[in-house]
CSV table of C-alpha atoms and ligand atoms in Angstrom, one decimal:
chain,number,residue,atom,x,y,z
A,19,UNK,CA,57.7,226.0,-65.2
A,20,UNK,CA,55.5,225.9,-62.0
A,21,UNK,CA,52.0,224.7,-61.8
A,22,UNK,CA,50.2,228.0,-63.1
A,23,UNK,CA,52.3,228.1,-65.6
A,24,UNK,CA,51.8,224.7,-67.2
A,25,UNK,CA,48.0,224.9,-66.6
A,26,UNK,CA,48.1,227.7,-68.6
A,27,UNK,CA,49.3,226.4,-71.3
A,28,UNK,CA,47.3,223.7,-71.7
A,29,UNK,CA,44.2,226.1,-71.5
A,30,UNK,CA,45.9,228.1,-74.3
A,31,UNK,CA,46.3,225.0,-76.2
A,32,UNK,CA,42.5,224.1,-75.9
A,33,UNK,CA,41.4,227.9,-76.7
A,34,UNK,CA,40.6,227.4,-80.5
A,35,UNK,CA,37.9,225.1,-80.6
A,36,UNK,CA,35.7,226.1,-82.4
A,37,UNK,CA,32.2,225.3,-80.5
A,38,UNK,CA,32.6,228.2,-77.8
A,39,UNK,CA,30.5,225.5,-75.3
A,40,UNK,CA,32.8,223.3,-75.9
A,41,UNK,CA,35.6,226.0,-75.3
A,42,UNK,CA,34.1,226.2,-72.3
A,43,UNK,CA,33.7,222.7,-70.8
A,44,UNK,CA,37.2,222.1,-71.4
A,45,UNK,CA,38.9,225.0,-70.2
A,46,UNK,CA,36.6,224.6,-66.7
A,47,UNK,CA,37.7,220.7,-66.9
A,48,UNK,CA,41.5,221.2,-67.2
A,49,UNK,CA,41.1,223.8,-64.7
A,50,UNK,CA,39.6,221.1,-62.4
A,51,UNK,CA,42.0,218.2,-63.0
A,52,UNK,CA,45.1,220.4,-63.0
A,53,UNK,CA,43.9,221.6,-59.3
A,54,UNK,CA,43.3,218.1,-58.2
A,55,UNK,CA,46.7,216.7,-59.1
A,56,UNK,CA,48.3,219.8,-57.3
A,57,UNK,CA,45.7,219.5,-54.2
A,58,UNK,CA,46.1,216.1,-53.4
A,59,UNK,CA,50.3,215.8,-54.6
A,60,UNK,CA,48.9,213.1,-56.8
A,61,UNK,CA,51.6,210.2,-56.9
A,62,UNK,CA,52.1,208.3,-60.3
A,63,UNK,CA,50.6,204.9,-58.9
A,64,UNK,CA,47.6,207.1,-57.5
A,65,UNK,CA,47.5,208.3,-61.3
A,66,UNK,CA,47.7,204.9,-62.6
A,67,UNK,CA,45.2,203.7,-60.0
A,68,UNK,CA,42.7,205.8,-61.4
A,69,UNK,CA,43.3,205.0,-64.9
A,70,UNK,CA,42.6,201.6,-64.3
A,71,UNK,CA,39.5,202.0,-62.6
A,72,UNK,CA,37.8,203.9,-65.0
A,73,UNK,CA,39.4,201.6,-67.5
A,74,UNK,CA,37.4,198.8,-65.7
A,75,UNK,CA,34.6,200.6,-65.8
A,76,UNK,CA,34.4,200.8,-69.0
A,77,UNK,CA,35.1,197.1,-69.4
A,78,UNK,CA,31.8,196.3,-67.4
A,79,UNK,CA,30.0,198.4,-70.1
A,80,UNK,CA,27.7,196.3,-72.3
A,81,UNK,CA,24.4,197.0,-74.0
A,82,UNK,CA,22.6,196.5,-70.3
A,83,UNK,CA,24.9,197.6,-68.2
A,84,UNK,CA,26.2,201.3,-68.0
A,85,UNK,CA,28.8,201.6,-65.4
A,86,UNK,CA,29.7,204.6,-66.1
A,87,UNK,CA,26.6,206.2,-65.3
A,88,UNK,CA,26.4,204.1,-61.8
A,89,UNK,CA,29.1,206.1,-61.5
A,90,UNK,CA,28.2,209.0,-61.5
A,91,UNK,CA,25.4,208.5,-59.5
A,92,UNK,CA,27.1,207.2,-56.3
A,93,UNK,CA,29.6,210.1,-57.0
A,94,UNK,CA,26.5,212.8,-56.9
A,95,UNK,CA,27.3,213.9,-60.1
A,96,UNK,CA,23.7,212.8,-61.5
A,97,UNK,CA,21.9,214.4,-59.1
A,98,UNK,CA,24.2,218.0,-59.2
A,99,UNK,CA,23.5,217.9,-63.1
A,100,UNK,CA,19.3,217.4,-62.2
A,101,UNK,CA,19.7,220.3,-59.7
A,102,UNK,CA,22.0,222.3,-61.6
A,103,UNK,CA,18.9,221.8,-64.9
A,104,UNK,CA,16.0,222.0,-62.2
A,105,UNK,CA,13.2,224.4,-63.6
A,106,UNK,CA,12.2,227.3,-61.5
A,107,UNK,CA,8.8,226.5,-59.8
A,108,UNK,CA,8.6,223.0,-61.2
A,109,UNK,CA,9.1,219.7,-59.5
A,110,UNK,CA,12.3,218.6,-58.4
A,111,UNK,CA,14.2,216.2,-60.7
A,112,UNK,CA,15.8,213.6,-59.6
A,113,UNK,CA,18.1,210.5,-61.3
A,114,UNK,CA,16.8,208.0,-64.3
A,115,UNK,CA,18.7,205.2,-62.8
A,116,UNK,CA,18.9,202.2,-65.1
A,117,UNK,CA,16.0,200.4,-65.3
A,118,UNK,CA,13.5,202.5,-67.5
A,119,UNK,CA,11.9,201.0,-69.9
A,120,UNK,CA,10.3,202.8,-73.0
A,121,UNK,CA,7.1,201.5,-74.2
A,122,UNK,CA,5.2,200.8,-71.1
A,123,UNK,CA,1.9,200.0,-71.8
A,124,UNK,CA,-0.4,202.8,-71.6
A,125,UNK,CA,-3.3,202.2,-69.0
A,126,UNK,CA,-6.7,203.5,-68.2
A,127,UNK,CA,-7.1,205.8,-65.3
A,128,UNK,CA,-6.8,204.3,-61.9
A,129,UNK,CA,-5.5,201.1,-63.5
A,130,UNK,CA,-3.1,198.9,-61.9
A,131,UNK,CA,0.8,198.7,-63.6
A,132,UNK,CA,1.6,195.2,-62.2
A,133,UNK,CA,0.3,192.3,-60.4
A,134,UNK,CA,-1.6,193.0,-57.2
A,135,UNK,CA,0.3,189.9,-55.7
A,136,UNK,CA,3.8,192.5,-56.0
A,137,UNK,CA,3.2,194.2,-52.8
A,138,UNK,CA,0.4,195.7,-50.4
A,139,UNK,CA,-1.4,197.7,-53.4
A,140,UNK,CA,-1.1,201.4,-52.9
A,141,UNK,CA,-3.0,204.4,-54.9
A,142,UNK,CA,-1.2,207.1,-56.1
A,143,UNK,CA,-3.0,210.3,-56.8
A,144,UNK,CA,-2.7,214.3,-57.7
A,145,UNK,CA,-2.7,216.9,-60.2
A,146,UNK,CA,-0.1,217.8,-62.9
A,147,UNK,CA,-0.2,221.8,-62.9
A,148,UNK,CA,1.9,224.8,-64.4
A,149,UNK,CA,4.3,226.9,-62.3
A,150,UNK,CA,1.4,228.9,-61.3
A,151,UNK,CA,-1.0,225.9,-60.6
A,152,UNK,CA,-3.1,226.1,-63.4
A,153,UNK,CA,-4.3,222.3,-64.4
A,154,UNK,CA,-2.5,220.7,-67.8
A,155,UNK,CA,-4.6,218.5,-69.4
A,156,UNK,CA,-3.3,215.3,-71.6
A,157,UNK,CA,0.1,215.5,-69.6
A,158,UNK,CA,1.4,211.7,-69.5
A,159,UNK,CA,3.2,210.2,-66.5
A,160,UNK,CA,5.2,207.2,-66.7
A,161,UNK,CA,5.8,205.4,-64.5
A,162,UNK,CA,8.0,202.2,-63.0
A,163,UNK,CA,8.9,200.4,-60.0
A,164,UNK,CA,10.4,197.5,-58.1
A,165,UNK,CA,8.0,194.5,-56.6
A,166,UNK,CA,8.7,193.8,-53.0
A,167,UNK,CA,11.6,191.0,-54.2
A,168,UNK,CA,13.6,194.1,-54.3
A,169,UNK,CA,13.5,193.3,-58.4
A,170,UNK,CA,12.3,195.2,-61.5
A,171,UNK,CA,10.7,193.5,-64.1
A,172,UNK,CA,13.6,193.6,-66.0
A,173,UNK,CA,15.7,191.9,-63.6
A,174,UNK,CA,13.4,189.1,-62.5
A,175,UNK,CA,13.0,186.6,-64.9
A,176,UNK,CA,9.7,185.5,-63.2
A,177,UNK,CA,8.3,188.8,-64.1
A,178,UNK,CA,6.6,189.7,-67.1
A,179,UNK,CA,7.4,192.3,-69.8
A,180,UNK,CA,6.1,195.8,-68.2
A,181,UNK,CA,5.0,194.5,-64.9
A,182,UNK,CA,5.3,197.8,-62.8
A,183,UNK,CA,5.1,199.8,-65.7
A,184,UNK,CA,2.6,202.2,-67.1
A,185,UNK,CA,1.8,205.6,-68.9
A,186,UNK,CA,-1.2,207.6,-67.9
A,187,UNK,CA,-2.7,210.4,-69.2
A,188,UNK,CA,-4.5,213.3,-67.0
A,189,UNK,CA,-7.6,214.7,-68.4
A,190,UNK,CA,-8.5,218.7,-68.9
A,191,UNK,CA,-8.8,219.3,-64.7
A,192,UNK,CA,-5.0,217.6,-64.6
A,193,UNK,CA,-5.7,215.1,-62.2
A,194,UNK,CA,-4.0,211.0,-62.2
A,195,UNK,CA,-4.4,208.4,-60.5
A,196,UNK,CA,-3.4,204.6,-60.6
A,197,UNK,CA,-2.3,202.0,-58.4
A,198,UNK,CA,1.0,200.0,-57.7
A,199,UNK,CA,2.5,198.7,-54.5
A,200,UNK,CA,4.3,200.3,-51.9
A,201,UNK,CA,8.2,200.1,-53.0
A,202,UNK,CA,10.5,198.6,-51.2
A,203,UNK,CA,14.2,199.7,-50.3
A,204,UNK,CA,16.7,197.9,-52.9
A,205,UNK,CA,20.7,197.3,-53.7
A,206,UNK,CA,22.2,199.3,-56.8
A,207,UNK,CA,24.3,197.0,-58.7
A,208,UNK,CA,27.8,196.0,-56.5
A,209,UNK,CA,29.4,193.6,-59.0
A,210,UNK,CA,31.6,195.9,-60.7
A,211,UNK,CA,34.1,198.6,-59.6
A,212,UNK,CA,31.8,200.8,-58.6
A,213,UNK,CA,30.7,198.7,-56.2
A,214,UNK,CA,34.2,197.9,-55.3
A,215,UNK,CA,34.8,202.0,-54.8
A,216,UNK,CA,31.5,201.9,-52.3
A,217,UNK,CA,33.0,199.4,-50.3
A,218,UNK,CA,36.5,201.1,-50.2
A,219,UNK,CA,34.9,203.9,-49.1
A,220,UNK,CA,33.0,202.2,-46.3
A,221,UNK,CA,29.4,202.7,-48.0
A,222,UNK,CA,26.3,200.5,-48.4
A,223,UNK,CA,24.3,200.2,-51.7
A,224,UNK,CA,20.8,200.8,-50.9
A,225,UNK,CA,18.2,202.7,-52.6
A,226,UNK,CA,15.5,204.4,-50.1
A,227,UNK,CA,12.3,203.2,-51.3
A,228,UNK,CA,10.9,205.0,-54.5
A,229,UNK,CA,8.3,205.4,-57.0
A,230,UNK,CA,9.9,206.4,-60.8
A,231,UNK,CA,8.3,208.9,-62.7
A,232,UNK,CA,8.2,211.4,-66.3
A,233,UNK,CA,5.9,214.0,-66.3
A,234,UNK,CA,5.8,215.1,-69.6
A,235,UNK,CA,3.4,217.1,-71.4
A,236,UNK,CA,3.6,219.3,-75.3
A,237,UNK,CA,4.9,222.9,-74.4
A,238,UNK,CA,6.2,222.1,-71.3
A,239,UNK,CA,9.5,220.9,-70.2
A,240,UNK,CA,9.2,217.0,-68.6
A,241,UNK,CA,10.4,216.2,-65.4
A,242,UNK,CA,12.7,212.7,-64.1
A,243,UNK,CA,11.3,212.7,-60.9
A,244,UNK,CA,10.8,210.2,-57.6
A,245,UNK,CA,7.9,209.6,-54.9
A,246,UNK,CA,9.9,208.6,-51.7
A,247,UNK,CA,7.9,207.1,-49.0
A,248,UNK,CA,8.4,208.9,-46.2
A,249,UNK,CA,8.7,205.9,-43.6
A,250,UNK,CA,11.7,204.4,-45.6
A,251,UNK,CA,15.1,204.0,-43.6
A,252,UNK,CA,17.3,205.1,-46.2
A,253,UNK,CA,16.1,208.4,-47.2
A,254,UNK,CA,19.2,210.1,-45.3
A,255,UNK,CA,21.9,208.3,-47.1
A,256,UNK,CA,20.5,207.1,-50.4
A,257,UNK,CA,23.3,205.5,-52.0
A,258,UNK,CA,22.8,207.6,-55.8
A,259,UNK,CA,21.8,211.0,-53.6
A,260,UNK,CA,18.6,211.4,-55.4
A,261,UNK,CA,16.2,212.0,-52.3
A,262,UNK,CA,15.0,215.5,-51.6
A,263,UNK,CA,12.6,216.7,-49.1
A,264,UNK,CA,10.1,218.2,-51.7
A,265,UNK,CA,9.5,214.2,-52.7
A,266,UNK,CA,9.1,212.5,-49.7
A,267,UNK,CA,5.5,211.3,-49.9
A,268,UNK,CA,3.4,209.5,-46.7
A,269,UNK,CA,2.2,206.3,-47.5
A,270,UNK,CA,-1.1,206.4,-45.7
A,271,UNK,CA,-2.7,203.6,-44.8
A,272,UNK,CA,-6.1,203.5,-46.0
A,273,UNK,CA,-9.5,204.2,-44.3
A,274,UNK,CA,-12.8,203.9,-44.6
A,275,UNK,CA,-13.8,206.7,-47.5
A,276,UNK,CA,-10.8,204.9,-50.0
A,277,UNK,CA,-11.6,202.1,-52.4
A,278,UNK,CA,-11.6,198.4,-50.9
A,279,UNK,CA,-8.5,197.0,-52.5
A,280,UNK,CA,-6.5,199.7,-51.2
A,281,UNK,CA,-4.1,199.5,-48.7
A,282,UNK,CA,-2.4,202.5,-48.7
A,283,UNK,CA,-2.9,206.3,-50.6
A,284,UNK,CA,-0.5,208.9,-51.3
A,285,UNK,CA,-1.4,211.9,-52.5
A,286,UNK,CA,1.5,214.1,-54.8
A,287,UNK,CA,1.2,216.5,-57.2
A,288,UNK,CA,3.3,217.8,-59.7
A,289,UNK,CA,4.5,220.7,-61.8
A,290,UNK,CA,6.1,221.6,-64.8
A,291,UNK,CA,7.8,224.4,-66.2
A,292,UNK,CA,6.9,225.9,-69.7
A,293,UNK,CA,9.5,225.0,-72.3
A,294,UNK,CA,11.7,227.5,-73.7
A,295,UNK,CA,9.8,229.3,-76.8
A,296,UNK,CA,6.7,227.9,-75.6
B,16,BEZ,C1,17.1,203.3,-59.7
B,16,BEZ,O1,16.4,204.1,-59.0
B,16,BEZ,O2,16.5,202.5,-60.4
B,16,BEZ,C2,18.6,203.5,-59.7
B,16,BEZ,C3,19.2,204.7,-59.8
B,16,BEZ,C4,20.5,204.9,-59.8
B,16,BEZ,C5,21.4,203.7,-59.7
B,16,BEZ,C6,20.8,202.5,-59.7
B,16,BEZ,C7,19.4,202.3,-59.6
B,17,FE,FE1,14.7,202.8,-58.8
């Protein structure tokens, strides 16, 4: 039996499930793994190799920590399954990453999310519009992000509950605005085997510099997004992938004609896409 031949038969052997998506999936996955044994001449320690990493990686799973997803975010994966689901016209997704929180506390308009003392306080501003730039009123961001410790609240036990954290909603003309502190570059999480995979593969950990974000409003479909600031060093080898050019945001510091706690603006809008049937 060659190679071909014994693919093929496990692709015949797979043919009758029912769920024709998961028909699918499978047939494309054996395809896949069958290729990369052949490809690389995969030895049997190589094979058991890889078995017990994942089998680690499962190990480091608990209720907090998903290693599996880390994962697949320094693999690329998460970000090929946001661009592979990216709406036409719509703002680019980009990955959760593990340290949402639902709940946030829903603020007033031009609110601060945390403490001022987090970081140089910075206020974010735009427009949530349709694919066609038409305003959509009571659209809700939320939104979350690290202090300049490098931590998020829910790493930092000298944070409290929701500090960095808040849901806004835009009124009929679309528009948002609130403030938080510039973000600062941080380390993904290293004390697994994923980290141990980055440093095999002679990679650092670090995060370029981000703003988290859901755009979500009813009839449209709601967007995982980021707001990068554009002077960060890391936005051409972000350890998770996640940066694209359409989110790279200045952080401008501010000037006369901006409020007197500020210290620096961005401006960034963004846009959904209708939801299907809507
Ligand atoms: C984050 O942005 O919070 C994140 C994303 C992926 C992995 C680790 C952290
Ligand atoms: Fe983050």
């Amino acid at each position: 039996m060659n190679d071909d031949e014994l693919t093929e038969e496990v692709l015949r052997a797979h043919a009758g499930a029912a769920d024709p998506r998961l028909r699918e999936l499978l047939a494309a996955l054996i395809r896949h793994v069958h290729a990369f044994a052949a490809e690389t001449g995969l030895t049997h320690e190589e094979w058991m190799a890889g078995l017990e990493f994942l089998t680690a990686v499962g190990q480091k799973c608990d209720d907090k920590r998903q290693e599996f997803v880390l994962l697949s975010d320094v693999l690329g994966l998460s970000a090929q399954v946001d661009k592979v689901n990216a709406a036409d016209g719509a703002t680019e997704p980009t990955v959760l990453g593990p340290f949402y929180l639902p709940g946030a506390p829903h603020r007033a308009m031009g609110a601060h999310i945390g403490r001022t003392g987090d970081g140089p306080t910075t206020l974010i501003r735009g427009r949530v519009t349709d694919a066609a730039g038409q305003a959509v009123g009571g659209a809700t961001l939320d939104v979350w992000q690290n202090s300049a410790n490098m931590l998020y609240d829910v790493q930092d036990p000298d944070q409290p509950r929701f500090n960095l954290r808040g849901v806004f909603t835009t009124g009929p003309d679309g528009r948002f605005w609130f403030r938080g502190v510039r973000p600062v570059s941080y380390p993904i999480p290293a004390d697994g085997p994923v980290g141990d995979l980055l440093r095999a593969a002679g990679r650092h950990n670090w995060r370029a510099a981000h703003v988290h974000v859901i755009v979500a409003a009813p009839g449209y479909r709601s967007v995982t997004t980021h707001i990068f600031d554009a002077a960060n060093e890391y936005l051409a080898d972000d350890a998770v992938f996640a940066v694209r050019d359409s989110l790279i945001k200045e952080f401008r510091p501010a000037g006369p004609g901006d409020p007197a706690d500020v210290q620096f603006v961005v401006d960034v809008d963004f846009a959904l896409a209708r939801a299907e049937g809507a």
